[in-house]
mmCIF file of N, CA and C and ligand atoms in Angstrom:
data_model
loop_
_atom_site.group_PDB
_atom_site.id
_atom_site.type_symbol
_atom_site.label_atom_id
_atom_site.label_comp_id
_atom_site.label_asym_id
_atom_site.label_seq_id
_atom_site.Cartn_x
_atom_site.Cartn_y
_atom_site.Cartn_z
ATOM 1 N N UNK A 4 48.960 27.366 -0.269
ATOM 2 C CA UNK A 4 48.066 27.288 0.902
ATOM 3 C C UNK A 4 48.855 26.731 2.090
ATOM 4 N N UNK A 5 48.710 27.361 3.236
ATOM 5 C CA UNK A 5 49.408 26.891 4.430
ATOM 6 C C UNK A 5 48.886 25.524 4.842
ATOM 7 N N UNK A 6 49.772 24.753 5.426
ATOM 8 C CA UNK A 6 49.379 23.431 5.912
ATOM 9 C C UNK A 6 49.329 23.471 7.443
ATOM 10 N N UNK A 7 48.458 22.643 7.986
ATOM 11 C CA UNK A 7 48.284 22.616 9.427
ATOM 12 C C UNK A 7 49.382 21.854 10.137
ATOM 13 N N UNK A 8 49.266 21.815 11.454
ATOM 14 C CA UNK A 8 50.259 21.100 12.253
ATOM 15 C C UNK A 8 49.965 19.606 12.190
ATOM 16 N N UNK A 9 51.011 18.813 12.279
ATOM 17 C CA UNK A 9 50.861 17.361 12.192
ATOM 18 C C UNK A 9 50.129 16.860 13.431
ATOM 19 N N UNK A 10 48.961 16.236 13.221
ATOM 20 C CA UNK A 10 48.216 15.677 14.345
ATOM 21 C C UNK A 10 48.664 14.236 14.584
ATOM 22 N N UNK A 11 48.789 13.462 13.506
ATOM 23 C CA UNK A 11 49.284 12.080 13.560
ATOM 24 C C UNK A 11 50.002 11.820 12.244
ATOM 25 N N UNK A 12 50.979 10.942 12.295
ATOM 26 C CA UNK A 12 51.715 10.626 11.070
ATOM 27 C C UNK A 12 51.124 9.409 10.376
ATOM 28 N N UNK A 13 49.824 9.293 10.453
ATOM 29 C CA UNK A 13 49.119 8.207 9.761
ATOM 30 C C UNK A 13 47.693 8.674 9.503
ATOM 31 N N UNK A 14 47.085 8.132 8.439
ATOM 32 C CA UNK A 14 45.687 8.473 8.177
ATOM 33 C C UNK A 14 44.782 7.687 9.115
ATOM 34 N N UNK A 15 43.513 8.028 9.113
ATOM 35 C CA UNK A 15 42.532 7.262 9.872
ATOM 36 C C UNK A 15 41.479 6.772 8.890
ATOM 37 N N UNK A 16 41.341 5.444 8.795
ATOM 38 C CA UNK A 16 40.334 4.875 7.913
ATOM 39 C C UNK A 16 39.028 4.751 8.688
ATOM 40 N N UNK A 17 37.969 5.271 8.115
ATOM 41 C CA UNK A 17 36.654 5.193 8.755
ATOM 42 C C UNK A 17 35.617 4.792 7.722
ATOM 43 N N UNK A 18 34.643 3.998 8.166
ATOM 44 C CA UNK A 18 33.479 3.695 7.341
ATOM 45 C C UNK A 18 32.499 4.842 7.539
ATOM 46 N N UNK A 19 32.273 5.609 6.490
ATOM 47 C CA UNK A 19 31.477 6.820 6.612
ATOM 48 C C UNK A 19 30.064 6.616 6.081
ATOM 49 N N UNK A 20 29.130 7.194 6.809
ATOM 50 C CA UNK A 20 27.743 7.247 6.359
ATOM 51 C C UNK A 20 27.558 8.529 5.538
ATOM 52 N N UNK A 21 26.572 8.552 4.644
ATOM 53 C CA UNK A 21 26.322 9.788 3.900
ATOM 54 C C UNK A 21 26.063 10.947 4.859
ATOM 55 N N UNK A 22 26.603 12.103 4.506
ATOM 56 C CA UNK A 22 26.407 13.277 5.351
ATOM 57 C C UNK A 22 27.462 14.324 5.066
ATOM 58 N N UNK A 23 27.419 15.366 5.846
ATOM 59 C CA UNK A 23 28.373 16.464 5.707
ATOM 60 C C UNK A 23 29.300 16.462 6.914
ATOM 61 N N UNK A 24 30.585 16.529 6.638
ATOM 62 C CA UNK A 24 31.594 16.472 7.688
ATOM 63 C C UNK A 24 32.531 17.666 7.549
ATOM 64 N N UNK A 25 33.182 18.012 8.650
ATOM 65 C CA UNK A 25 34.126 19.132 8.639
ATOM 66 C C UNK A 25 35.491 18.614 9.081
ATOM 67 N N UNK A 26 36.373 18.495 8.103
ATOM 68 C CA UNK A 26 37.726 17.979 8.337
ATOM 69 C C UNK A 26 38.597 19.073 8.937
ATOM 70 N N UNK A 27 39.317 18.734 9.987
ATOM 71 C CA UNK A 27 40.231 19.676 10.634
ATOM 72 C C UNK A 27 41.433 19.916 9.738
ATOM 73 N N UNK A 28 41.621 21.165 9.328
ATOM 74 C CA UNK A 28 42.768 21.537 8.486
ATOM 75 C C UNK A 28 43.936 22.064 9.311
ATOM 76 N N UNK A 29 43.651 22.545 10.527
ATOM 77 C CA UNK A 29 44.710 23.188 11.316
ATOM 78 C C UNK A 29 45.564 22.179 12.079
ATOM 79 N N UNK A 30 45.020 20.998 12.334
ATOM 80 C CA UNK A 30 45.771 19.976 13.054
ATOM 81 C C UNK A 30 45.649 20.059 14.562
ATOM 82 N N UNK A 31 44.898 21.022 15.072
ATOM 83 C CA UNK A 31 44.827 21.206 16.534
ATOM 84 C C UNK A 31 43.617 20.549 17.183
ATOM 85 N N UNK A 32 42.692 20.055 16.392
ATOM 86 C CA UNK A 32 41.482 19.466 16.958
ATOM 87 C C UNK A 32 41.814 18.267 17.845
ATOM 88 N N UNK A 33 41.085 18.124 18.913
ATOM 89 C CA UNK A 33 41.202 16.940 19.772
ATOM 90 C C UNK A 33 40.226 15.865 19.342
ATOM 91 N N UNK A 34 39.560 16.092 18.225
ATOM 92 C CA UNK A 34 38.589 15.132 17.702
ATOM 93 C C UNK A 34 38.973 14.768 16.270
ATOM 94 N N UNK A 35 40.261 14.458 16.051
ATOM 95 C CA UNK A 35 40.742 14.128 14.706
ATOM 96 C C UNK A 35 39.985 12.944 14.113
ATOM 97 N N UNK A 36 39.688 13.011 12.795
ATOM 98 C CA UNK A 36 40.170 13.999 11.835
ATOM 99 C C UNK A 36 39.235 15.193 11.681
ATOM 100 N N UNK A 37 38.296 15.358 12.602
ATOM 101 C CA UNK A 37 37.266 16.376 12.424
ATOM 102 C C UNK A 37 37.537 17.630 13.267
ATOM 103 N N UNK A 38 36.965 18.737 12.804
ATOM 104 C CA UNK A 38 37.112 20.029 13.475
ATOM 105 C C UNK A 38 36.378 20.030 14.812
ATOM 106 N N UNK A 39 37.030 20.597 15.825
ATOM 107 C CA UNK A 39 36.357 20.800 17.116
ATOM 108 C C UNK A 39 36.346 22.276 17.506
ATOM 109 N N UNK A 40 36.694 23.150 16.546
ATOM 110 C CA UNK A 40 36.674 24.585 16.819
ATOM 111 C C UNK A 40 38.007 25.147 17.283
ATOM 112 N N UNK A 41 39.010 24.283 17.459
ATOM 113 C CA UNK A 41 40.308 24.744 17.975
ATOM 114 C C UNK A 41 41.044 25.671 17.016
ATOM 115 N N UNK A 42 40.609 25.748 15.756
ATOM 116 C CA UNK A 42 41.270 26.623 14.772
ATOM 117 C C UNK A 42 40.961 28.096 15.019
ATOM 118 N N UNK A 43 39.988 28.391 15.878
ATOM 119 C CA UNK A 43 39.572 29.786 16.044
ATOM 120 C C UNK A 43 40.759 30.669 16.391
ATOM 121 N N UNK A 44 40.849 31.814 15.705
ATOM 122 C CA UNK A 44 41.946 32.740 15.928
ATOM 123 C C UNK A 44 43.156 32.445 15.062
ATOM 124 N N UNK A 45 43.109 31.383 14.252
ATOM 125 C CA UNK A 45 44.217 31.056 13.360
ATOM 126 C C UNK A 45 43.804 31.345 11.926
ATOM 127 N N UNK A 46 44.733 31.096 10.997
ATOM 128 C CA UNK A 46 44.432 31.328 9.575
ATOM 129 C C UNK A 46 43.628 30.184 8.971
ATOM 130 N N UNK A 47 43.388 29.137 9.732
ATOM 131 C CA UNK A 47 42.762 27.936 9.182
ATOM 132 C C UNK A 47 41.259 27.899 9.387
ATOM 133 N N UNK A 48 40.603 27.241 8.453
ATOM 134 C CA UNK A 48 39.187 26.920 8.588
ATOM 135 C C UNK A 48 39.025 25.460 8.190
ATOM 136 N N UNK A 49 38.017 24.782 8.738
ATOM 137 C CA UNK A 49 37.833 23.374 8.381
ATOM 138 C C UNK A 49 37.372 23.234 6.940
ATOM 139 N N UNK A 50 37.586 22.063 6.379
ATOM 140 C CA UNK A 50 37.142 21.782 5.008
ATOM 141 C C UNK A 50 35.853 20.972 5.074
ATOM 142 N N UNK A 51 34.821 21.513 4.439
ATOM 143 C CA UNK A 51 33.537 20.814 4.398
ATOM 144 C C UNK A 51 33.608 19.694 3.373
ATOM 145 N N UNK A 52 33.148 18.525 3.780
ATOM 146 C CA UNK A 52 33.187 17.350 2.908
ATOM 147 C C UNK A 52 31.806 16.722 2.878
ATOM 148 N N UNK A 53 31.279 16.521 1.686
ATOM 149 C CA UNK A 53 29.991 15.840 1.552
ATOM 150 C C UNK A 53 30.253 14.398 1.120
ATOM 151 N N UNK A 54 29.796 13.467 1.920
ATOM 152 C CA UNK A 54 29.896 12.049 1.579
ATOM 153 C C UNK A 54 28.523 11.632 1.060
ATOM 154 N N UNK A 55 28.502 11.138 -0.177
ATOM 155 C CA UNK A 55 27.214 10.844 -0.838
ATOM 156 C C UNK A 55 26.721 9.435 -0.570
ATOM 157 N N UNK A 56 27.647 8.507 -0.346
ATOM 158 C CA UNK A 56 27.232 7.116 -0.135
ATOM 159 C C UNK A 56 28.158 6.467 0.882
ATOM 160 N N UNK A 57 27.718 5.375 1.470
ATOM 161 C CA UNK A 57 28.544 4.672 2.450
ATOM 162 C C UNK A 57 29.856 4.288 1.788
ATOM 163 N N UNK A 58 30.947 4.643 2.412
ATOM 164 C CA UNK A 58 32.253 4.325 1.828
ATOM 165 C C UNK A 58 33.343 4.393 2.889
ATOM 166 N N UNK A 59 34.454 3.717 2.598
ATOM 167 C CA UNK A 59 35.637 3.804 3.453
ATOM 168 C C UNK A 59 36.424 5.033 3.039
ATOM 169 N N UNK A 60 36.814 5.822 4.028
ATOM 170 C CA UNK A 60 37.573 7.041 3.761
ATOM 171 C C UNK A 60 38.869 6.997 4.564
ATOM 172 N N UNK A 61 39.987 7.314 3.905
ATOM 173 C CA UNK A 61 41.260 7.479 4.589
ATOM 174 C C UNK A 61 41.472 8.973 4.806
ATOM 175 N N UNK A 62 41.135 9.424 6.022
ATOM 176 C CA UNK A 62 41.261 10.843 6.360
ATOM 177 C C UNK A 62 42.715 11.165 6.661
ATOM 178 N N UNK A 63 43.194 12.267 6.089
ATOM 179 C CA UNK A 63 44.548 12.740 6.400
ATOM 180 C C UNK A 63 44.584 13.310 7.813
ATOM 181 N N UNK A 64 45.568 12.876 8.587
ATOM 182 C CA UNK A 64 45.774 13.459 9.923
ATOM 183 C C UNK A 64 47.118 14.179 10.024
ATOM 184 N N UNK A 65 47.993 13.985 9.025
ATOM 185 C CA UNK A 65 49.271 14.718 9.077
ATOM 186 C C UNK A 65 49.088 16.147 8.575
ATOM 187 N N UNK A 66 47.982 16.399 7.865
ATOM 188 C CA UNK A 66 47.598 17.729 7.364
ATOM 189 C C UNK A 66 48.515 18.248 6.269
ATOM 190 N N UNK A 67 49.402 17.388 5.767
ATOM 191 C CA UNK A 67 50.338 17.818 4.723
ATOM 192 C C UNK A 67 49.912 17.311 3.346
ATOM 193 N N UNK A 68 48.802 16.601 3.265
ATOM 194 C CA UNK A 68 48.341 16.054 1.986
ATOM 195 C C UNK A 68 48.085 17.145 0.951
ATOM 196 N N UNK A 69 48.283 16.800 -0.304
ATOM 197 C CA UNK A 69 47.907 17.701 -1.399
ATOM 198 C C UNK A 69 46.531 17.345 -1.938
ATOM 199 N N UNK A 70 45.844 16.434 -1.257
ATOM 200 C CA UNK A 70 44.510 16.002 -1.687
ATOM 201 C C UNK A 70 43.537 16.101 -0.518
ATOM 202 N N UNK A 71 43.504 17.276 0.132
ATOM 203 C CA UNK A 71 42.636 17.465 1.306
ATOM 204 C C UNK A 71 41.192 17.115 0.993
ATOM 205 N N UNK A 72 40.552 16.402 1.890
ATOM 206 C CA UNK A 72 40.945 15.982 3.228
ATOM 207 C C UNK A 72 41.480 14.551 3.274
ATOM 208 N N UNK A 73 41.820 14.025 2.100
ATOM 209 C CA UNK A 73 42.157 12.602 2.033
ATOM 210 C C UNK A 73 43.662 12.370 2.063
ATOM 211 N N UNK A 74 44.045 11.214 2.570
ATOM 212 C CA UNK A 74 45.458 10.818 2.599
ATOM 213 C C UNK A 74 45.978 10.650 1.173
ATOM 214 N N UNK A 75 47.169 11.213 0.911
ATOM 215 C CA UNK A 75 47.825 10.982 -0.366
ATOM 216 C C UNK A 75 49.193 10.345 -0.179
ATOM 217 N N UNK A 76 49.460 9.860 1.022
ATOM 218 C CA UNK A 76 50.718 9.168 1.296
ATOM 219 C C UNK A 76 51.842 10.083 1.762
ATOM 220 N N UNK A 77 51.590 11.374 1.823
ATOM 221 C CA UNK A 77 52.641 12.327 2.219
ATOM 222 C C UNK A 77 53.211 12.008 3.591
ATOM 223 N N UNK A 78 52.403 11.434 4.492
ATOM 224 C CA UNK A 78 52.903 11.143 5.845
ATOM 225 C C UNK A 78 54.126 10.227 5.819
ATOM 226 N N UNK A 79 54.271 9.442 4.747
ATOM 227 C CA UNK A 79 55.420 8.533 4.635
ATOM 228 C C UNK A 79 56.728 9.286 4.412
ATOM 229 N N UNK A 80 56.639 10.545 4.024
ATOM 230 C CA UNK A 80 57.850 11.323 3.714
ATOM 231 C C UNK A 80 58.200 12.301 4.821
ATOM 232 N N UNK A 81 57.406 12.317 5.906
ATOM 233 C CA UNK A 81 57.646 13.299 6.971
ATOM 234 C C UNK A 81 58.733 12.839 7.921
HETATM 235 FE FE1 FES B 110 41.309 22.307 13.074
HETATM 236 FE FE2 FES B 110 38.863 23.377 13.151
HETATM 237 S S1 FES B 110 39.967 22.467 14.771
HETATM 238 S S2 FES B 110 40.192 23.254 11.457
#
């Protein structure tokens, strides 16, 4: 699977409320880590994520993670 462009070389930790979110996979969104529609016309689509309970999430912003949409530490090797 193709990986998106690096938006930031660090994850973003957020306290998330239950709900459905759309993680930016292409790396072009100006609303990282979430999709803002900038992927249109590319091979990428956002990843839908359902958060069931209040929790801290480390969202991947380098887009190179093997555990989308979550940080797996890959940014440390870029
Ligand atoms: Fe990146 Fe939508 S803007 S996937």
